[in-house]
Amino acid sequence: MKILFLVSGILLWTGCTKLDEKLKGEATDAQVGGSGGSADALLKGVYNSMRLPYQNNDRVFALSEMSTDEQIAPTRGGDWDDNGAWRVLHAHKWDADNIHIRDAFNDLGGVVYTATNILQFSPSAQQAAEARFIRAFAMFSVLDLFDQVPYRDPGEKVTQEARVRVGSEALDYIITEVNDVMANLPDVATSRSNVTKANKDAARILLMKCYLNKGVFANRAAPTFDNADLAKVVTLADEIINSGRYTFSTNYFDNFSPNNGSLSKENIFTAENIGGVDAGGLNAIWHTVMHYNQSPSGWNGWTTLSDFYNKFEAGDVRRGVAYPTGAGGPANPGKRVNVGFLIGQQYNLKTDAPLLDRTGAPLIFTPEVSTIETGANLEVTGIRVVKYSPDYVNDANGKVDNDFVYYRYPDVLLMKAEALLRQGNAGGALPLVNQVRAARGATPMAAVTLDQLLDERGREFYWESSRRLDLIRFGKFLQPWQEKPTDDPRNLIFPIPSQQLAVNSNLKKNPGY
């Protein structure tokens, strides 16, 4: 038997209608089979397959953030036009041929395929559990974004059309898979080992997200919340909380720094990046927002919106701080805000001299931003967001040391708070929310409502690819916000890409497309 490794993500999901598709290569059972070294290499490939869809700025991140009130990619003259592919994401005007929707679908399919493939080569129980968890993790993303989840069994020929699970059926499968592999996943030790692996606490968080969003995937336009599902969210949260393995990091931005592997006390599941050696393309996330004349030099692109920025109070450290730049970084003698939200006059972090834009005017980032910018304001409109502190040592080679964050401890606390609040236990939810706020220097709340909890999730998890699903679950995704009018319910789900519909008859057009 031989396994085929495919260049194109298209074939990972679908049947092959063209038998002359180019293949990357093939390997025999003897070359990749069995436990030990070969299975280890295949499992590393499973983890690495997650880099493109999750760490790059133009796949899951763009679909989950650009479609919300947190992020916009203004067209600046001729820059960032890209035939409107970015503009339509924020305005909810996309179609089934959008390149970013297509690439997200295809690359998530690559994760599912790679994680399934290893299972035919006799991995150990733990290796199989890790691969199956990653497959479930990626399937959850596909379900969230597209509602239809293609799949194959291990060893099934890629020339046959993938079968498809839809909606609640897909969610039930994910829940069953995660529960089934839980016992064979490693624990997160008190030494913080295994955070970069699929682990039991990551599995508990994925299950929490499944149960919390069960009613969403059944009916996104009008989700309901079953008390039994909410009780499971609380129980799973308590298992993590009571373990004592997690607390809040000394500095909020420690969780995203080049040294976050050692500094973070709250990261639960991350993708390991080894600076200068082996890493994904995470640095595109900060290059996308920063101006050409900043350090590191950026591409003068995406921003947040003023209404979202205004949700933060002045003392909230999540709004921005002067974070240590570390080895190889500028000294920042003026202690200028360099992570979080960059607004107002920007400065040279080596000399503290005020920066200028390329026209020679002061580089002053303004709260105002429009979908299409014209005139003299092309380089200054919009508040820029830097969530991951740049790795100055490795930025040029692209292999930065910041581990990419999938799950953090505050998500456990706020999901538990939401479950309690939806059960009518506002008194139990409030201390959990205030625990997070106290760690961030924000004023404690006297009471908490669902709307306030949604805002708190926005403040805590901005630019972490969670905003879209949060807005849908709270019934806000179709409401108007800056640069987006009230829109069509069809946009609660992205369209299945046209090229996928053309080659797999098991995939159907999503309603309204």
Coordinates of C-alpha atoms in Angstrom, one line a residue:
M1 CA 0.0 0.0 0.0
K2 CA 1.2 3.6 -0.6
I3 CA 0.1 6.9 0.8
L4 CA -0.1 9.9 -1.4
F5 CA 1.0 13.3 -0.2
L6 CA -0.8 16.0 -2.1
V7 CA 0.3 19.5 -3.0
S8 CA -3.2 20.9 -3.3
G9 CA -5.5 21.3 -0.4
I10 CA -8.3 20.8 -2.9
L11 CA -7.7 17.1 -3.0
L12 CA -7.5 16.7 0.7
W13 CA -11.3 17.2 0.9
T14 CA -12.6 16.1 -2.4
G15 CA -12.7 13.4 -5.0
C16 CA -10.2 13.7 -7.8
T17 CA -11.9 14.6 -11.1
K18 CA -8.5 15.1 -12.8
L19 CA -6.2 12.1 -12.5
D20 CA -3.2 14.1 -13.7
E21 CA -3.0 16.2 -10.6
K22 CA 0.6 16.7 -9.5
L23 CA 1.7 14.8 -6.4
K24 CA 4.3 15.9 -3.9
G25 CA 5.5 12.3 -3.5
E26 CA 4.7 9.0 -2.2
A27 CA 6.0 6.7 0.6
T28 CA 5.6 3.1 1.4
D29 CA 4.4 1.6 4.6
A30 CA 7.9 0.5 5.4
Q31 CA 9.1 4.1 5.2
V32 CA 6.5 5.7 7.4
G33 CA 4.8 2.8 9.3
G34 CA 5.1 1.6 12.8
S35 CA 5.6 3.4 16.1
G36 CA 8.7 5.2 17.1
G37 CA 10.7 7.6 15.0
S38 CA 8.6 7.5 11.8
A39 CA 5.4 8.0 13.7
D40 CA 7.0 10.8 15.6
A41 CA 7.9 12.5 12.3
L42 CA 4.4 12.1 11.0
L43 CA 3.0 13.5 14.2
K44 CA 5.2 16.5 13.9
G45 CA 3.8 16.9 10.4
V46 CA 0.3 16.9 11.9
Y47 CA 1.2 19.8 14.2
N48 CA 3.0 21.7 11.5
S49 CA -0.1 21.4 9.2
M50 CA -1.8 23.7 11.7
R51 CA 0.6 26.6 11.0
L52 CA -0.8 27.8 7.7
P53 CA -4.5 27.9 8.6
Y54 CA -4.1 29.3 12.1
Q55 CA -0.9 31.3 12.3
N56 CA -1.0 33.0 8.9
N57 CA -2.9 36.3 8.9
D58 CA -5.2 35.4 5.9
R59 CA -7.0 32.2 6.8
V60 CA -8.9 31.5 10.0
F61 CA -7.6 34.7 11.7
A62 CA -8.9 36.9 8.9
L63 CA -12.3 35.1 8.6
S64 CA -12.8 35.2 12.4
E65 CA -11.7 38.8 13.0
M66 CA -12.1 40.7 9.7
S67 CA -15.8 39.8 9.7
T68 CA -16.3 41.5 13.1
D69 CA -16.3 44.8 14.8
E70 CA -12.6 44.3 15.8
Q71 CA -10.8 44.5 12.5
I72 CA -10.9 46.2 9.2
A73 CA -8.5 46.2 6.2
P74 CA -9.0 49.6 4.6
T75 CA -8.0 50.0 1.0
R76 CA -5.4 52.8 1.0
G77 CA -5.2 54.1 -2.5
G78 CA -3.7 51.3 -4.5
D79 CA -2.6 49.4 -1.3
W80 CA -4.7 46.6 0.2
D81 CA -7.2 46.6 -2.7
D82 CA -6.6 43.0 -3.8
N83 CA -9.8 43.2 -5.9
G84 CA -11.9 43.8 -2.9
A85 CA -11.1 40.5 -1.2
W86 CA -10.4 42.1 2.2
R87 CA -13.2 44.8 2.0
V88 CA -15.9 42.2 1.5
L89 CA -14.9 40.3 4.7
H90 CA -15.6 43.2 7.0
A91 CA -18.7 44.4 5.1
H92 CA -20.2 40.8 4.9
K93 CA -20.3 41.0 1.1
W94 CA -18.3 37.9 0.3
D95 CA -19.1 35.2 -2.2
A96 CA -18.0 31.6 -2.8
D97 CA -15.0 32.7 -4.9
N98 CA -13.3 34.7 -2.2
I99 CA -9.6 33.6 -2.0
H100 CA -9.3 33.9 1.8
I101 CA -12.5 31.8 2.3
R102 CA -11.2 29.2 -0.2
D103 CA -7.7 29.0 1.4
A104 CA -9.1 28.7 4.9
F105 CA -11.3 25.8 3.8
N106 CA -8.6 24.1 1.9
D107 CA -5.9 24.4 4.6
L108 CA -8.1 23.3 7.4
G109 CA -8.8 20.3 5.2
G110 CA -5.0 19.7 5.1
V111 CA -5.0 19.5 8.9
V112 CA -7.9 17.0 8.9
Y113 CA -6.2 14.9 6.2
T114 CA -2.8 14.9 7.8
A115 CA -4.2 14.0 11.2
T116 CA -6.3 11.2 9.7
N117 CA -3.4 9.8 7.6
I118 CA -1.1 9.0 10.6
L119 CA -3.7 6.7 12.0
Q120 CA -3.1 4.0 9.4
F121 CA 0.6 3.6 10.4
S122 CA 0.3 2.1 13.9
P123 CA 1.0 5.1 16.1
S124 CA 1.2 4.6 19.8
A125 CA -1.9 5.3 21.9
Q126 CA -0.8 8.8 22.8
Q127 CA 0.3 9.6 19.3
A128 CA -3.1 8.5 17.9
A129 CA -4.9 10.5 20.7
E130 CA -2.9 13.6 19.8
A131 CA -3.6 13.3 16.1
R132 CA -7.3 12.6 16.7
F133 CA -7.6 15.6 19.0
I134 CA -6.0 17.9 16.4
R135 CA -8.4 16.5 13.8
A136 CA -11.3 17.3 16.1
F137 CA -9.8 20.8 16.7
A138 CA -9.7 21.5 13.0
M139 CA -13.1 20.0 12.4
F140 CA -14.5 22.4 15.0
S141 CA -13.1 25.3 13.0
V142 CA -14.6 24.0 9.8
L143 CA -17.9 23.5 11.5
D144 CA -17.8 27.0 13.0
L145 CA -17.0 28.7 9.7
F146 CA -18.7 26.5 7.1
D147 CA -21.2 24.1 8.9
Q148 CA -20.1 21.2 6.6
V149 CA -17.2 19.0 7.6
P150 CA -15.7 16.6 5.0
Y151 CA -14.0 13.5 6.3
R152 CA -12.4 10.2 5.3
D153 CA -11.4 7.2 7.2
P154 CA -7.6 6.4 7.6
G155 CA -6.3 4.9 4.3
E156 CA -9.4 5.8 2.3
K157 CA -8.4 6.7 -1.2
V158 CA -8.2 10.4 -2.0
T159 CA -9.6 9.7 -5.5
Q160 CA -13.0 9.1 -3.8
E161 CA -15.2 12.0 -2.8
A162 CA -15.0 12.8 0.9
R163 CA -18.2 12.3 2.9
V164 CA -19.6 15.2 4.8
R165 CA -21.1 15.7 8.3
V166 CA -23.3 18.7 8.8
G167 CA -24.2 20.9 11.8
S168 CA -25.1 19.0 14.9
E169 CA -24.1 15.7 13.5
A170 CA -20.6 17.0 13.0
L171 CA -20.5 18.5 16.5
D172 CA -21.7 15.2 18.0
Y173 CA -18.8 13.4 16.3
I174 CA -16.3 16.0 17.6
I175 CA -17.6 15.5 21.1
T176 CA -17.4 11.8 20.9
E177 CA -13.8 11.9 19.5
V178 CA -12.5 14.2 22.2
N179 CA -14.1 12.2 25.0
D180 CA -12.7 9.0 23.4
V181 CA -9.1 10.2 23.3
M182 CA -9.0 12.1 26.6
A183 CA -7.5 9.3 28.7
N184 CA -4.5 8.9 26.3
L185 CA -3.6 12.6 26.1
P186 CA -0.8 13.9 28.3
D187 CA -1.5 16.1 31.3
V188 CA -0.1 19.6 31.6
A189 CA 2.4 19.3 34.4
T190 CA 3.0 21.9 37.0
S191 CA 6.3 22.6 35.2
R192 CA 4.1 23.7 32.2
S193 CA 5.3 20.9 30.0
N194 CA 3.0 19.6 27.3
V195 CA 1.4 23.0 26.7
T196 CA 2.6 22.7 23.1
K197 CA 1.0 19.3 22.7
A198 CA -2.6 18.3 22.5
N199 CA -3.3 17.7 26.2
K200 CA -6.1 16.8 28.5
D201 CA -6.8 20.5 29.5
A202 CA -6.9 21.5 25.8
A203 CA -9.4 18.7 25.3
R204 CA -11.5 19.9 28.2
I205 CA -11.6 23.4 26.7
L206 CA -12.6 22.1 23.3
L207 CA -15.4 20.2 24.9
M208 CA -16.5 23.4 26.8
K209 CA -16.7 25.2 23.4
C210 CA -18.7 22.4 21.9
Y211 CA -21.3 22.4 24.7
L212 CA -21.4 26.1 24.9
N213 CA -22.0 26.4 21.2
K214 CA -24.3 23.4 20.8
G215 CA -27.4 25.5 20.3
V216 CA -25.4 27.8 18.0
F217 CA -24.6 25.0 15.5
A218 CA -28.2 23.8 15.7
N219 CA -29.6 27.3 14.9
R220 CA -27.2 30.2 14.4
A221 CA -30.0 32.7 13.9
A222 CA -31.7 31.9 17.2
P223 CA -29.4 29.7 19.4
T224 CA -30.7 28.1 22.6
F225 CA -28.8 26.9 25.6
D226 CA -29.7 23.6 27.3
N227 CA -29.1 23.6 31.1
A228 CA -27.5 20.1 30.8
D229 CA -25.0 21.4 28.3
L230 CA -24.2 24.5 30.4
A231 CA -23.7 22.2 33.5
K232 CA -21.1 20.3 31.5
V233 CA -19.3 23.6 30.7
V234 CA -19.1 24.4 34.4
T235 CA -17.9 20.9 35.4
L236 CA -15.2 20.9 32.8
A237 CA -14.1 24.4 33.8
D238 CA -13.9 23.3 37.5
E239 CA -11.6 20.4 36.6
I240 CA -9.2 22.9 35.1
I241 CA -9.6 25.5 37.7
N242 CA -9.2 23.1 40.6
S243 CA -6.1 21.6 39.2
G244 CA -4.1 24.6 40.3
R245 CA -1.9 24.5 37.2
Y246 CA -2.8 28.0 36.0
T247 CA -3.0 31.5 37.2
F248 CA -2.6 34.9 35.5
S249 CA 0.7 36.0 34.0
T250 CA 2.6 38.9 35.5
N251 CA 2.0 40.9 32.4
Y252 CA -0.9 40.3 30.0
F253 CA 1.5 40.5 27.1
D254 CA 3.8 37.8 28.5
N255 CA 1.3 35.4 27.0
F256 CA 2.2 36.5 23.5
S257 CA 5.9 37.5 23.8
P258 CA 8.9 35.8 22.2
N259 CA 9.5 34.1 25.5
N260 CA 5.9 33.2 26.2
G261 CA 6.8 29.5 26.5
S262 CA 8.6 30.3 29.8
L263 CA 6.8 33.5 30.8
S264 CA 3.1 32.6 30.4
K265 CA 1.3 31.2 33.4
E266 CA -2.0 31.0 31.6
N267 CA -1.4 29.5 28.2
I268 CA -2.9 26.0 28.0
F269 CA -2.5 25.0 24.4
T270 CA 0.0 26.6 22.0
A271 CA 1.9 26.0 18.8
E272 CA 5.6 25.8 19.5
N273 CA 7.8 28.1 17.4
I274 CA 11.5 27.9 17.8
G275 CA 13.2 31.2 16.9
G276 CA 15.4 31.1 13.9
V277 CA 15.0 27.3 13.6
D278 CA 11.4 26.1 13.1
A279 CA 8.3 28.3 13.1
G280 CA 5.2 29.3 11.4
G281 CA 4.4 32.7 9.8
L282 CA 3.1 34.4 12.9
N283 CA 5.1 37.6 12.3
A284 CA 2.8 38.5 9.4
I285 CA 0.2 39.4 12.1
W286 CA 2.3 42.3 13.3
H287 CA 3.7 43.3 9.9
T288 CA 0.2 43.6 8.6
V289 CA -0.7 46.4 10.9
M290 CA 2.5 48.4 11.5
H291 CA 3.6 51.3 9.4
Y292 CA 6.6 51.2 7.0
N293 CA 8.6 53.6 9.2
Q294 CA 8.0 51.7 12.5
S295 CA 10.2 49.0 13.9
P296 CA 9.8 46.3 12.7
S297 CA 8.8 47.9 9.4
G298 CA 5.3 46.9 8.5
W299 CA 2.9 46.9 5.6
N300 CA 0.5 49.8 6.7
G301 CA -2.6 47.7 6.6
W302 CA -5.2 46.5 9.1
T303 CA -6.6 48.4 12.0
T304 CA -9.3 48.1 14.7
L305 CA -12.3 50.4 14.9
S306 CA -12.8 53.3 17.4
D307 CA -16.0 51.8 18.8
F308 CA -14.2 48.7 19.8
Y309 CA -11.2 50.6 21.2
N310 CA -13.6 52.7 23.3
K311 CA -14.7 49.5 25.2
F312 CA -11.5 49.7 27.2
E313 CA -11.0 51.9 30.2
A314 CA -7.8 53.9 30.6
G315 CA -6.3 51.7 33.3
D316 CA -6.9 48.4 31.5
V317 CA -3.4 47.1 30.6
R318 CA -4.9 45.1 27.7
R319 CA -5.3 48.5 25.9
G320 CA -1.5 48.8 25.6
V321 CA 1.8 49.1 27.5
A322 CA 5.4 49.7 27.0
Y323 CA 6.6 46.1 26.8
P324 CA 10.3 45.1 27.1
T325 CA 11.6 44.5 23.6
G326 CA 14.1 42.0 24.7
A327 CA 17.4 41.0 23.1
G328 CA 18.0 42.7 19.8
G329 CA 15.1 45.1 20.3
P330 CA 15.2 48.9 20.6
A331 CA 15.5 50.4 24.1
N332 CA 12.3 52.4 23.9
P333 CA 13.7 55.3 26.0
G334 CA 10.4 57.1 26.0
K335 CA 8.5 54.1 27.3
R336 CA 6.1 54.4 24.4
V337 CA 3.2 52.0 24.1
N338 CA 4.5 49.3 21.7
V339 CA 2.0 46.4 22.3
G340 CA -1.8 46.6 22.4
F341 CA -3.5 49.5 20.6
L342 CA -1.2 52.0 18.9
I343 CA -3.0 55.4 18.7
G344 CA -1.7 59.0 18.3
Q345 CA 1.8 60.1 17.6
Q346 CA 4.2 57.2 17.0
Y347 CA 7.9 57.3 18.0
N348 CA 11.3 55.9 17.0
L349 CA 11.8 53.2 19.6
K350 CA 15.6 53.7 19.5
T351 CA 15.8 57.5 19.7
D352 CA 12.3 58.5 20.9
A353 CA 12.1 61.0 17.9
P354 CA 8.6 61.4 16.6
L355 CA 8.1 59.3 13.5
L356 CA 6.9 60.7 10.1
D357 CA 4.9 59.1 7.4
R358 CA 6.3 58.7 3.9
T359 CA 5.0 62.1 2.9
G360 CA 7.0 63.8 5.8
A361 CA 3.9 64.4 7.9
P362 CA 3.7 63.3 11.6
L363 CA 2.8 59.7 11.9
I364 CA -0.3 60.1 14.1
F365 CA -2.7 57.1 14.1
T366 CA -6.2 58.4 14.2
P367 CA -9.3 56.6 15.6
E368 CA -11.2 57.3 12.3
V369 CA -10.9 54.8 9.6
S370 CA -13.0 54.0 6.5
T371 CA -13.3 51.0 4.2
I372 CA -11.8 53.0 1.4
E373 CA -9.3 55.7 2.2
T374 CA -8.4 58.5 -0.2
G375 CA -6.4 61.7 -0.1
A376 CA -3.7 62.6 2.4
N377 CA -4.7 60.2 5.2
L378 CA -3.7 56.9 3.6
E379 CA -0.9 56.1 6.1
V380 CA -2.4 57.4 9.4
T381 CA -6.0 56.3 9.7
G382 CA -6.9 53.6 12.1
I383 CA -5.7 52.4 15.4
R384 CA -3.1 49.6 15.0
V385 CA -3.1 46.5 17.1
V386 CA 0.0 44.5 18.1
K387 CA -1.0 41.5 20.2
Y388 CA 2.3 39.6 19.9
S389 CA 5.3 41.5 21.0
P390 CA 7.7 41.4 17.9
D391 CA 10.7 39.0 18.1
Y392 CA 13.4 41.5 16.9
V393 CA 16.1 38.8 16.7
N394 CA 14.3 36.6 14.3
D395 CA 11.8 38.9 12.6
A396 CA 14.0 39.2 9.4
N397 CA 14.2 35.4 8.9
G398 CA 10.5 34.9 9.6
K399 CA 11.0 32.2 12.1
V400 CA 10.0 34.0 15.2
D401 CA 10.1 32.6 18.8
N402 CA 6.6 33.6 19.9
D403 CA 4.5 30.4 20.5
F404 CA 1.1 30.8 18.9
V405 CA -1.7 30.7 21.4
Y406 CA -4.8 28.5 20.9
Y407 CA -6.2 28.4 24.4
R408 CA -5.7 30.4 27.6
Y409 CA -6.9 30.1 31.2
P410 CA -9.1 33.2 31.1
D411 CA -11.2 31.5 28.5
V412 CA -12.0 28.8 31.0
L413 CA -13.1 31.4 33.6
L414 CA -15.2 33.4 31.2
M415 CA -16.8 30.4 29.6
K416 CA -17.8 29.2 33.0
A417 CA -19.1 32.7 33.8
E418 CA -21.2 32.6 30.6
A419 CA -22.6 29.2 31.4
L420 CA -23.6 30.3 34.9
L421 CA -25.1 33.6 33.6
R422 CA -27.2 31.7 31.0
Q423 CA -28.4 29.5 33.9
G424 CA -29.6 32.6 35.7
N425 CA -26.7 32.5 38.2
A426 CA -25.4 36.1 37.8
G427 CA -24.0 36.0 41.3
G428 CA -21.8 33.1 40.5
A429 CA -20.6 34.6 37.2
L430 CA -19.6 38.0 38.6
P431 CA -16.6 36.9 40.7
L432 CA -15.1 35.0 37.7
V433 CA -15.4 38.1 35.4
N434 CA -13.9 40.3 38.1
Q435 CA -11.1 37.9 38.6
V436 CA -10.1 38.5 35.0
R437 CA -10.6 42.2 35.2
A438 CA -8.6 42.6 38.4
A439 CA -5.6 40.8 36.7
R440 CA -5.8 43.4 33.9
G441 CA -6.1 46.5 36.1
A442 CA -9.7 47.1 35.2
T443 CA -12.4 48.4 37.6
P444 CA -14.5 45.6 39.1
M445 CA -18.0 45.3 37.9
A446 CA -20.9 45.7 40.4
A447 CA -23.1 43.3 38.3
V448 CA -22.7 41.5 34.9
T449 CA -25.1 41.0 32.0
L450 CA -24.7 39.0 28.9
D451 CA -23.8 42.2 26.9
Q452 CA -21.2 43.1 29.4
L453 CA -19.8 39.6 29.3
L454 CA -19.5 39.8 25.5
D455 CA -17.6 43.1 25.9
E456 CA -15.3 41.5 28.4
R457 CA -14.6 38.6 26.1
G458 CA -13.8 41.2 23.4
R459 CA -11.3 43.0 25.7
E460 CA -9.6 39.7 26.8
F461 CA -9.4 37.9 23.5
Y462 CA -9.1 40.6 20.8
W463 CA -7.3 39.4 17.7
E464 CA -7.3 35.8 19.0
S465 CA -9.7 34.5 16.3
S466 CA -12.7 34.2 18.7
R467 CA -14.7 37.3 18.0
R468 CA -16.9 36.0 15.2
L469 CA -18.2 33.0 17.0
D470 CA -18.8 35.0 20.2
L471 CA -20.8 37.6 18.3
I472 CA -22.9 34.8 16.7
R473 CA -23.5 33.1 20.1
F474 CA -24.6 36.4 21.7
G475 CA -26.9 37.3 18.7
K476 CA -24.9 40.3 17.6
F477 CA -23.2 39.2 14.4
L478 CA -25.8 40.6 12.0
Q479 CA -26.2 43.9 13.7
P480 CA -24.7 47.0 12.1
W481 CA -21.3 48.4 13.3
Q482 CA -18.7 50.8 11.9
E483 CA -18.4 50.3 8.1
K484 CA -20.9 47.4 8.1
P485 CA -24.7 47.7 7.8
T486 CA -27.3 45.2 9.0
D487 CA -26.9 42.2 6.8
D488 CA -28.2 38.9 5.5
P489 CA -28.6 35.9 7.8
R490 CA -26.8 33.8 5.2
N491 CA -23.6 35.3 6.5
L492 CA -23.8 33.4 9.7
I493 CA -22.0 30.7 7.7
F494 CA -19.4 31.2 5.0
P495 CA -20.0 29.7 1.6
I496 CA -18.5 26.5 0.5
P497 CA -15.8 27.5 -2.0
S498 CA -17.0 27.1 -5.6
Q499 CA -14.1 24.9 -6.6
Q500 CA -14.9 22.5 -3.8
L501 CA -18.5 22.3 -4.9
A502 CA -17.3 21.5 -8.4
V503 CA -15.3 18.4 -7.3
N504 CA -17.3 16.9 -4.4
S505 CA -21.0 16.2 -4.9
N506 CA -21.4 15.5 -1.2
L507 CA -20.8 19.2 -0.5
K508 CA -23.8 21.5 -1.0
K509 CA -24.2 25.3 -1.3
N510 CA -24.9 26.8 2.1
P511 CA -28.3 28.5 2.3
G512 CA -28.5 31.9 0.5
Y513 CA -25.4 31.4 -1.7

